[in-house]
Short mmCIF file of C-alpha atoms and ligand atoms in Angstrom, two decimals:
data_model
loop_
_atom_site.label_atom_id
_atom_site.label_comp_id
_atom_site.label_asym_id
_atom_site.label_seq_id
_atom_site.Cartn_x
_atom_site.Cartn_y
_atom_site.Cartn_z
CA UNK A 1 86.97 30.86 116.70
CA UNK A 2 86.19 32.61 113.99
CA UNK A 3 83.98 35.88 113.00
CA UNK A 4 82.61 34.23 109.56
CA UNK A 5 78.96 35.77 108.97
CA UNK A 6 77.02 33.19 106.54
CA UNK A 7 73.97 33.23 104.47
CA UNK A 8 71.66 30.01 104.43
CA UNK A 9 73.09 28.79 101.51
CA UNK A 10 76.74 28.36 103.02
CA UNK A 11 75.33 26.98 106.42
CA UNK A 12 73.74 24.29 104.80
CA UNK A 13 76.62 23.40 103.22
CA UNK A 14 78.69 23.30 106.23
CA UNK A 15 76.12 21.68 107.93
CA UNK A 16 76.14 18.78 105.05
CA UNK A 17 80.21 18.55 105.21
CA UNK A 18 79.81 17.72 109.15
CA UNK A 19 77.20 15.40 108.66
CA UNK A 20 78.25 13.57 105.84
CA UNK A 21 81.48 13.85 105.61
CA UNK A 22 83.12 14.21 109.00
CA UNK A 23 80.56 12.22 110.02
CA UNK A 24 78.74 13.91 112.96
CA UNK A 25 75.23 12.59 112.74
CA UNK A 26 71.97 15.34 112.22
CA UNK A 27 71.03 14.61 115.90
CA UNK A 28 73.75 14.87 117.44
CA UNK A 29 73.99 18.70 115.96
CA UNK A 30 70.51 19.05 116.59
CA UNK A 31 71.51 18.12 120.46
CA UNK A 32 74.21 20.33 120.68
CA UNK A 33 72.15 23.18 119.24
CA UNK A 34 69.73 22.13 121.83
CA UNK A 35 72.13 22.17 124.43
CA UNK A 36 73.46 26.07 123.72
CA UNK A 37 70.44 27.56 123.82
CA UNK A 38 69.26 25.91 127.20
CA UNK A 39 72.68 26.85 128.43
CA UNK A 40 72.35 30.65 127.36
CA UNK A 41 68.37 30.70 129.10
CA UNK A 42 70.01 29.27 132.27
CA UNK A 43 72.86 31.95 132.74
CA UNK A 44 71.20 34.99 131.20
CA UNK A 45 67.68 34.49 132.23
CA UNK A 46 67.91 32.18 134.94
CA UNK A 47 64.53 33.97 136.78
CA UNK A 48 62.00 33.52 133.76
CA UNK A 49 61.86 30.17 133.86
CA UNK A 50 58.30 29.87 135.64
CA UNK A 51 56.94 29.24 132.71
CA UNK A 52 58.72 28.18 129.68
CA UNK A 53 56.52 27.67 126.26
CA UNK A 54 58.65 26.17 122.87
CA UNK A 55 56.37 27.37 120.21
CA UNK A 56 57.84 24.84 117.22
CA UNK A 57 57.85 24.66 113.43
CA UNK A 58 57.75 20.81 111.95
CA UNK A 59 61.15 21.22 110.59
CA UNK A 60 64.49 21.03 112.12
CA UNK A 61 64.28 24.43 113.82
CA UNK A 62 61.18 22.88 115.81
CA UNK A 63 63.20 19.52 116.11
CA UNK A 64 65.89 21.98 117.97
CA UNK A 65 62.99 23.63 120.48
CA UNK A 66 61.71 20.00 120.89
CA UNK A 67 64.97 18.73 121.85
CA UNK A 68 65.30 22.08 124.45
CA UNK A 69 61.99 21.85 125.87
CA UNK A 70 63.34 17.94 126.68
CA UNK A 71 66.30 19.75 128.69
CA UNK A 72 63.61 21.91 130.84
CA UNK A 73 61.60 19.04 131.79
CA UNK A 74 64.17 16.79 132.81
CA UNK A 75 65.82 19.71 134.99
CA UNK A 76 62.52 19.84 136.43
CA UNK A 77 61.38 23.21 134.81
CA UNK A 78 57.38 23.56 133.75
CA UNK A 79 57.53 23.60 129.80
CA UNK A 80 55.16 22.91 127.35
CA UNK A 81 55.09 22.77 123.46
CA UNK A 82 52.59 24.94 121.53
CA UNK A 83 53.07 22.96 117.70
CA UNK A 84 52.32 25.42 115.08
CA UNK A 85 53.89 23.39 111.99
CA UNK A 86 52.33 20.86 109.84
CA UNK A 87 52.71 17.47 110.98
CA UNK A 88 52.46 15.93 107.58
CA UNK A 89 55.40 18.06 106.88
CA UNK A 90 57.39 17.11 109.79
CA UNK A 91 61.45 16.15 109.35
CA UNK A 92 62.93 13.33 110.33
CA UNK A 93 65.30 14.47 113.07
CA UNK A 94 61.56 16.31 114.38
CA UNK A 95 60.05 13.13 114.36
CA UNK A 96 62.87 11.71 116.34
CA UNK A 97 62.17 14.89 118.79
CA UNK A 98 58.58 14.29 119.23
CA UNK A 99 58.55 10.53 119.73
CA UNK A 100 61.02 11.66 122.89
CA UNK A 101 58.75 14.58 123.79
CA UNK A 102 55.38 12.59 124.04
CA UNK A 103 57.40 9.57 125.89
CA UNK A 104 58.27 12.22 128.74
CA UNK A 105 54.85 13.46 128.51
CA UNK A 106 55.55 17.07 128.06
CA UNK A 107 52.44 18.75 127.40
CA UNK A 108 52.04 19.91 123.72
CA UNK A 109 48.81 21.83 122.12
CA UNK A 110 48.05 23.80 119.15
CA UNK A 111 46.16 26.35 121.09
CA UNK A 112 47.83 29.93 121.59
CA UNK A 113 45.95 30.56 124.63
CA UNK A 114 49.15 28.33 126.38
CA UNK A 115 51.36 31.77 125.12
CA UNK A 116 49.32 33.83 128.03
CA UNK A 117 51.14 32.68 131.32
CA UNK A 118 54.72 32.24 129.54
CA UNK A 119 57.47 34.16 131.35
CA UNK A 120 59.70 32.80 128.59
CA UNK A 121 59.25 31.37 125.29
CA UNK A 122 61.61 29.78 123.07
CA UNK A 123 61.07 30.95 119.34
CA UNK A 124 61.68 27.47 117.14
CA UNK A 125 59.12 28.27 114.11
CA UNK A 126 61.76 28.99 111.53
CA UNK A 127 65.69 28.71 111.19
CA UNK A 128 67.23 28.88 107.60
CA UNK A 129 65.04 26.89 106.42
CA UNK A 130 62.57 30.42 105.52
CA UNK A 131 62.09 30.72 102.17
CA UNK A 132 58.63 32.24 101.61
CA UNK A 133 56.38 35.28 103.37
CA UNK A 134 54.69 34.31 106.09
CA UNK A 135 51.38 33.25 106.22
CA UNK A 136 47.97 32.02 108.02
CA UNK A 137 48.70 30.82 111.40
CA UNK A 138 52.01 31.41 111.41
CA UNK A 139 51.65 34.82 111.56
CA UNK A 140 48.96 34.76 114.08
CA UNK A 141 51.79 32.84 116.10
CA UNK A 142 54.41 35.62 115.99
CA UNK A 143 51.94 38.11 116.56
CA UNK A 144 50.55 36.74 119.70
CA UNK A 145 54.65 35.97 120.78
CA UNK A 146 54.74 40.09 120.04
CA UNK A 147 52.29 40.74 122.14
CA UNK A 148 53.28 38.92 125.37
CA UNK A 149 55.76 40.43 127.63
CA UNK A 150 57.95 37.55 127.89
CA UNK A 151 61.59 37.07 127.29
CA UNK A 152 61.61 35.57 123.71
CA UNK A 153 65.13 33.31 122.82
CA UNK A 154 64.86 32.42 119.28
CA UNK A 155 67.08 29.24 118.07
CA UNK A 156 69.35 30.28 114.89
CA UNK A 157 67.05 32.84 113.67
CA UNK A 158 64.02 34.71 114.66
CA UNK A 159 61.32 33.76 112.51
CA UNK A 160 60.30 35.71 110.19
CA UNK A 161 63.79 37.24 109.30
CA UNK A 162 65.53 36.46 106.04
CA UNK A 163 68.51 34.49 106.91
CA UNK A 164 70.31 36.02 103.68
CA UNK A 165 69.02 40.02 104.12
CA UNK A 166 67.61 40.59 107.51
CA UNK A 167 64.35 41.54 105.81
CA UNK A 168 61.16 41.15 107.88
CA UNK A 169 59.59 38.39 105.71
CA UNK A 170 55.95 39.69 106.72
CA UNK A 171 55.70 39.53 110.00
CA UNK A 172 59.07 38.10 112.39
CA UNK A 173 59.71 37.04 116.01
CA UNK A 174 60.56 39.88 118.22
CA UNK A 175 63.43 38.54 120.02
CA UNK A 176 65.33 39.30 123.43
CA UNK A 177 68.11 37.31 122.43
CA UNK A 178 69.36 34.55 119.50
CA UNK A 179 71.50 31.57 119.76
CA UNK A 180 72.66 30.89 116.68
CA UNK A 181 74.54 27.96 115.57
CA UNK A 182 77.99 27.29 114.48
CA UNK A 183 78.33 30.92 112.31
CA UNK A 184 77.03 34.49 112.99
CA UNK A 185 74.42 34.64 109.98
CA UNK A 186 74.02 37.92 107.49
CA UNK A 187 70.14 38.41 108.30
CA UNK A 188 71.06 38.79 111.84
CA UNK A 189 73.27 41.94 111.44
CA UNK A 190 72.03 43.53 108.62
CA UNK A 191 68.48 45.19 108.16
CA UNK A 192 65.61 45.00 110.38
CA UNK A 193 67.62 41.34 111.59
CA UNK A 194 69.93 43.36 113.90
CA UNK A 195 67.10 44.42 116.03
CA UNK A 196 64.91 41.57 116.01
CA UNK A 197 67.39 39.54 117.17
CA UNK A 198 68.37 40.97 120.44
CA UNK A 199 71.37 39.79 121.73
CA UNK A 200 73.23 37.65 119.43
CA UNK A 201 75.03 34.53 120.89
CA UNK A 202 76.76 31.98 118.57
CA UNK A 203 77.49 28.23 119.70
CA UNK A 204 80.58 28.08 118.22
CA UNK A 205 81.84 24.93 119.40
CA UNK A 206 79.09 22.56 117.43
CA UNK A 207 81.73 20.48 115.36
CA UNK A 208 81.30 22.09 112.39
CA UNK A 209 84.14 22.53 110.00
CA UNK A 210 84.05 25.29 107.70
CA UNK A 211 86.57 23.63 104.45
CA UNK A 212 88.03 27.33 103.86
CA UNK A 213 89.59 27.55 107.44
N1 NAX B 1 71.31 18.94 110.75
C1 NAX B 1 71.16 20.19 110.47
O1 NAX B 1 71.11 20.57 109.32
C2 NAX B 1 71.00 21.09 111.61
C3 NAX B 1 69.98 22.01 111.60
N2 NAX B 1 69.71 22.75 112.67
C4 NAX B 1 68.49 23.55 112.75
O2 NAX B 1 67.67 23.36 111.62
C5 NAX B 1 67.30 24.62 111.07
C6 NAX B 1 67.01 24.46 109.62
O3 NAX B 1 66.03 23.44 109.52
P1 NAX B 1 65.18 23.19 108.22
O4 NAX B 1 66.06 23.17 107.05
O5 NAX B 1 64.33 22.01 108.51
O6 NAX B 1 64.29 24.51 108.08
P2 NAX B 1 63.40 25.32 109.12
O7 NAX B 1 63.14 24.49 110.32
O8 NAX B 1 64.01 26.66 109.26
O9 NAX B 1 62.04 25.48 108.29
C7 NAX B 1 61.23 24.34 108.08
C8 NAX B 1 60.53 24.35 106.75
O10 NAX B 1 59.51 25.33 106.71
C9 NAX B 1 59.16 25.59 105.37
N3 NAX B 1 58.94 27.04 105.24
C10 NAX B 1 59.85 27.99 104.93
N4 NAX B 1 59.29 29.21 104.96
C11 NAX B 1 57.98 29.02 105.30
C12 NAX B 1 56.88 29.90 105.50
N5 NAX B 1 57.00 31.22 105.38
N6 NAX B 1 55.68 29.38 105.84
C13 NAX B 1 55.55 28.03 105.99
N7 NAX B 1 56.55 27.14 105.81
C14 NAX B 1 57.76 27.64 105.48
C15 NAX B 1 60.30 25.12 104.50
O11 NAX B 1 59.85 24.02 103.73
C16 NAX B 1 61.36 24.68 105.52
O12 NAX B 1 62.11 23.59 105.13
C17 NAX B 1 68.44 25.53 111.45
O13 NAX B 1 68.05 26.89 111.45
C18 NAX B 1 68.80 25.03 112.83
O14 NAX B 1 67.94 25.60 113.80
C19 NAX B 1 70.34 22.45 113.94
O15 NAX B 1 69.59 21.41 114.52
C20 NAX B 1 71.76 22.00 113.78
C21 NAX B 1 71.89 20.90 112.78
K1 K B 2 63.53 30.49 115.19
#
């Protein structure tokens, strides 16, 4: 257990120690991750779940809200996908995630309209991985999230936040809570971050190894 608060820069490189050299494969931290924040839904919000939309990025954030909209269906729970990222973009570990999600036939569209009926949505646009304003339909995404009045969990970050300041990075995901991953991370407790957030919950038991500890 520790109370280590990280920017992107040192997450990454934690995250690249356990993968590459403890050995803990991508996916199987992308499944954990997965696994904490369907955890946290079920015991804090365990009446919302009427209507669960994952609105995912194409990078490894979205490959995380893939992998938890995978948990919902399986339990039985109505989810579907609303893909805002760019497919030609997509990572691997996302690709892995979607190949899974269109076997099970979870319903996925591009079309925000899905956002009207959610009781809960799962916030998976952007983790770390921000590193530019946001644009275009992006920001139409978090502003129609804004404007529902569903519980909102955002996985590592809420988009839109600056992992390293907290700044608002245009427009960002209004959250009720975050599950963050591994370490607490600076944008979430500093700035405009420590509000957009919501409750802050950190899986702490991923695997990962921080060298200094
Ligand atoms: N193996 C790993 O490294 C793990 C990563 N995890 C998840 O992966 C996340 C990081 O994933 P990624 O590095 O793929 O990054 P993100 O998924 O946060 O972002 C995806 C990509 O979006 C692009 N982008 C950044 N800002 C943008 C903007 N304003 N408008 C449009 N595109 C923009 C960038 O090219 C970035 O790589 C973490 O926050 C966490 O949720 C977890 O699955 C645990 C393991
Ligand atoms: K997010």
């Amino acid at each position: 257990m520790t109370d280590k608060i990280v920017t992107a820069e040192e997450m990454r490189h934690y995250d690249s120690y356990t993968i590459n050299t403890i050995g803990i494969p991508s996916l199987v931290l992308m499944e954990r991750a997965a696994l904490a924040v369907r955890d946290e839904i079920l015991h804090a919000f365990p009446l919302n779940l009427k209507n669960v939309v994952v609105v995912a990025g194409s990078g490894n954030n979205g490959g995380d809200g893939l992998a938890v909209a995978r948990l919902f269906h399986i339990a039985g729970v109505h989810v579907s996908i609303l893909n805002v990222g760019n497919p030609d973009h997509a990572s691997d570990e996302h690709q892995t995630q979607d190949n899974i999600v269109k076997y099970y036939q979870i319903p996925e569209t591009t079309d925000f309209a899905v956002l009207n009926n959610a009781t809960l949505i799962v916030d998976a646009m952007f983790g770390i991985g921000i590193d530019r304003p946001i644009t275009g339909n992006y920001a139409e995404a978090i502003k129609a999230i804004n404007n529902t009045d569903a519980i909102v969990v955002a996985v590592d970050m809420p988009s839109g936040i600056n992992t390293d300041t907290g700044e608002v990075m245009g427009i960002a995901v209004k959250a009720t809570a975050t599950v963050t991953f591994a370490y607490n991370k600076v944008g979430l407790v500093k700035n405009d971050g420590a509000s957009y957030a919501g409750r802050i919950v950190i899986a702490n038991d991923m695997g990962t190894y921080a060298i200094d500890e």
